[in-house]
Amino acid sequence: MTEPLWTSDEIALATGGTPSAAFAVTGVAFDSREVTPGDLFIAMKGEATDGHRFVGKAFDQGAAGAIVSEAVDRPHVAVTDSAKALDALGRASRARMQGKVVGVTGSVGKTGTKEALFLSLDRANPGTVHRSVKSYNNHVGVPLSLARMPRESSHGLFEMGMNHAGELAALTRLVRPHVAIVTAIAPAHIEFFGSETAIAQAKAEIFEGLEPGGTAIIPYDSPHVATLYGKAERHAARILTFGFGDGADVRATEAVPAASGGTLVTARLPEAELCFTVAAPGEHWVSNALAVLACVEALGGDLAAAGLALAEMPGLAGRGERRMVQVAGGQALLIDESYNANPLSMAATLKQLGREDAARRIAVLGGMRELGGQSADLHAGLAVPLRAGNIDYAILVGDEMAPLADALDGAIAYDHVPDAATATQRLRDSMRAGDAILVKGSNGIGLSRLVAALNARARDGEDG
């Protein structure tokens, strides 16, 4: 019989709470809509709502117990503060786990790198690798992901994000990674930092939580490599750099387009050389793959298995998933990058769009959020990669895109529209067989709805 994730006595010991009855759980959730049979429901009080209102719903959906700070008539552990109890449960989960833990942060590439690393390690350790799901990378998502980690896990992989200084330091001390990765530095959330250097300093906080003997993995080609390296030296027993430059410890010595649409890579590591394919196209995915190999190397893992996993990695919804959709006269390629955007990731994906073998290249670009006083300049700066990528037509979505519309000044054909709904109609009216269409923007712009509408069209077999 499979051992439960938590018993009520273990929950009480971890949180300092008082159990009302004996129970055992197989999962953890704090959103009643996500509760599945056997889960522990954590009733948390937020600014907008109170989870205690949904305790009944959680048990109706099969919850086996709850953590509460108010009286309920269901099996529970009573605590004074449910949020602090979640942190405590996360710490207890980390303390009992005897495997290796990896923390991943960066301005771009966090989720993709985490997922590629999961596939790489799971291939050699099937069924024993745990990772955070979705983008659960904040002060609530990280302890939840920790609390969900089975005690017998061989590896735990945790994505960590931040938009203010000090946040990452708190998260990494919860996670206590053996390996900490910074994927890249870009002006994401620059509204809260003022400069990329300040962002690099905040991302480098991840090294503060490294376990003794731990490894820091940093991007060699970043202009902020010295800042990251300096911080890593104070906390890491080993530092590995990855990238394309001659001095990188894990370096792509060759990267050429593969027949499958990805990239065939030859990589040199400190004690090995590996030839492999990265299924997802683009230099940014090669960079992510090099970070993965550096981590597998640091963990003493199976590099050959990692190479096979990278070759088979499927696209991630919102982060590069590629799908053919039906249009008038045939099909068009839809590249879904709708989950997030900043200047670095915009430039990388536009560069890759320019390499697509297509009758026309169309970019649907939503505004980039949290850029502060630099927003206008950074949006206008996208004119350079748009021109360099040989983009035939652009649909610019949202008020933030006005500076880019001005900067293009007729250099390429474009429409500037107010919202995702208008963009969807404009794209439907214009796309045709043979097009390659990139959809990218900050999540708040809502371009995922455009992608969903086109994917529904593909499922229905509608011919435009």
Coordinates of C-alpha atoms in Angstrom, one line a residue, residues 323 325 333-338 362-366 395-397 417 419-431 437-441 443 445-459:
R323 CA 0.3 23.6 -33.6
V325 CA -4.5 25.3 -37.5
L333 CA 1.6 27.2 -38.1
L334 CA 0.6 28.7 -34.7
I335 CA 3.4 29.3 -32.2
D336 CA 2.0 29.9 -28.8
E337 CA 4.1 32.2 -26.6
S338 CA 1.1 33.8 -25.0
I362 CA 2.9 37.1 -38.8
A363 CA 3.6 38.4 -35.3
V364 CA 0.7 39.0 -32.9
L365 CA 2.4 41.0 -30.1
G366 CA 0.8 42.0 -26.8
I395 CA -0.8 42.8 -35.0
L396 CA 0.1 45.0 -32.0
V397 CA -2.3 44.6 -29.1
V417 CA -5.7 47.0 -32.0
D419 CA -7.5 44.1 -27.2
A420 CA -7.2 40.4 -27.7
A421 CA -10.7 40.0 -29.0
T422 CA -10.1 42.5 -31.8
A423 CA -6.7 40.9 -32.5
T424 CA -8.4 37.5 -32.9
Q425 CA -10.8 38.8 -35.5
R426 CA -8.1 40.7 -37.3
L427 CA -6.0 37.5 -37.4
R428 CA -8.8 35.3 -38.6
D429 CA -9.6 37.7 -41.4
S430 CA -6.0 37.8 -42.6
M431 CA -4.3 34.5 -42.1
I437 CA 2.1 33.0 -36.7
L438 CA 3.7 33.9 -33.5
V439 CA 1.5 35.0 -30.6
K440 CA 3.4 36.6 -27.7
G441 CA 2.6 39.0 -24.9
N443 CA -0.3 37.2 -19.6
I445 CA -3.1 41.0 -22.2
G446 CA -5.1 37.9 -22.7
L447 CA -3.6 36.5 -25.9
S448 CA -4.2 33.0 -24.5
R449 CA -7.8 33.5 -25.5
L450 CA -6.8 34.1 -29.1
V451 CA -4.8 30.9 -29.0
A452 CA -7.7 29.0 -27.5
A453 CA -10.0 30.3 -30.2
L454 CA -7.6 29.2 -33.0
N455 CA -7.0 25.8 -31.4
A456 CA -10.8 25.3 -31.1
R457 CA -11.0 26.1 -34.8
A458 CA -8.3 23.4 -35.4
R459 CA -10.3 20.8 -33.4

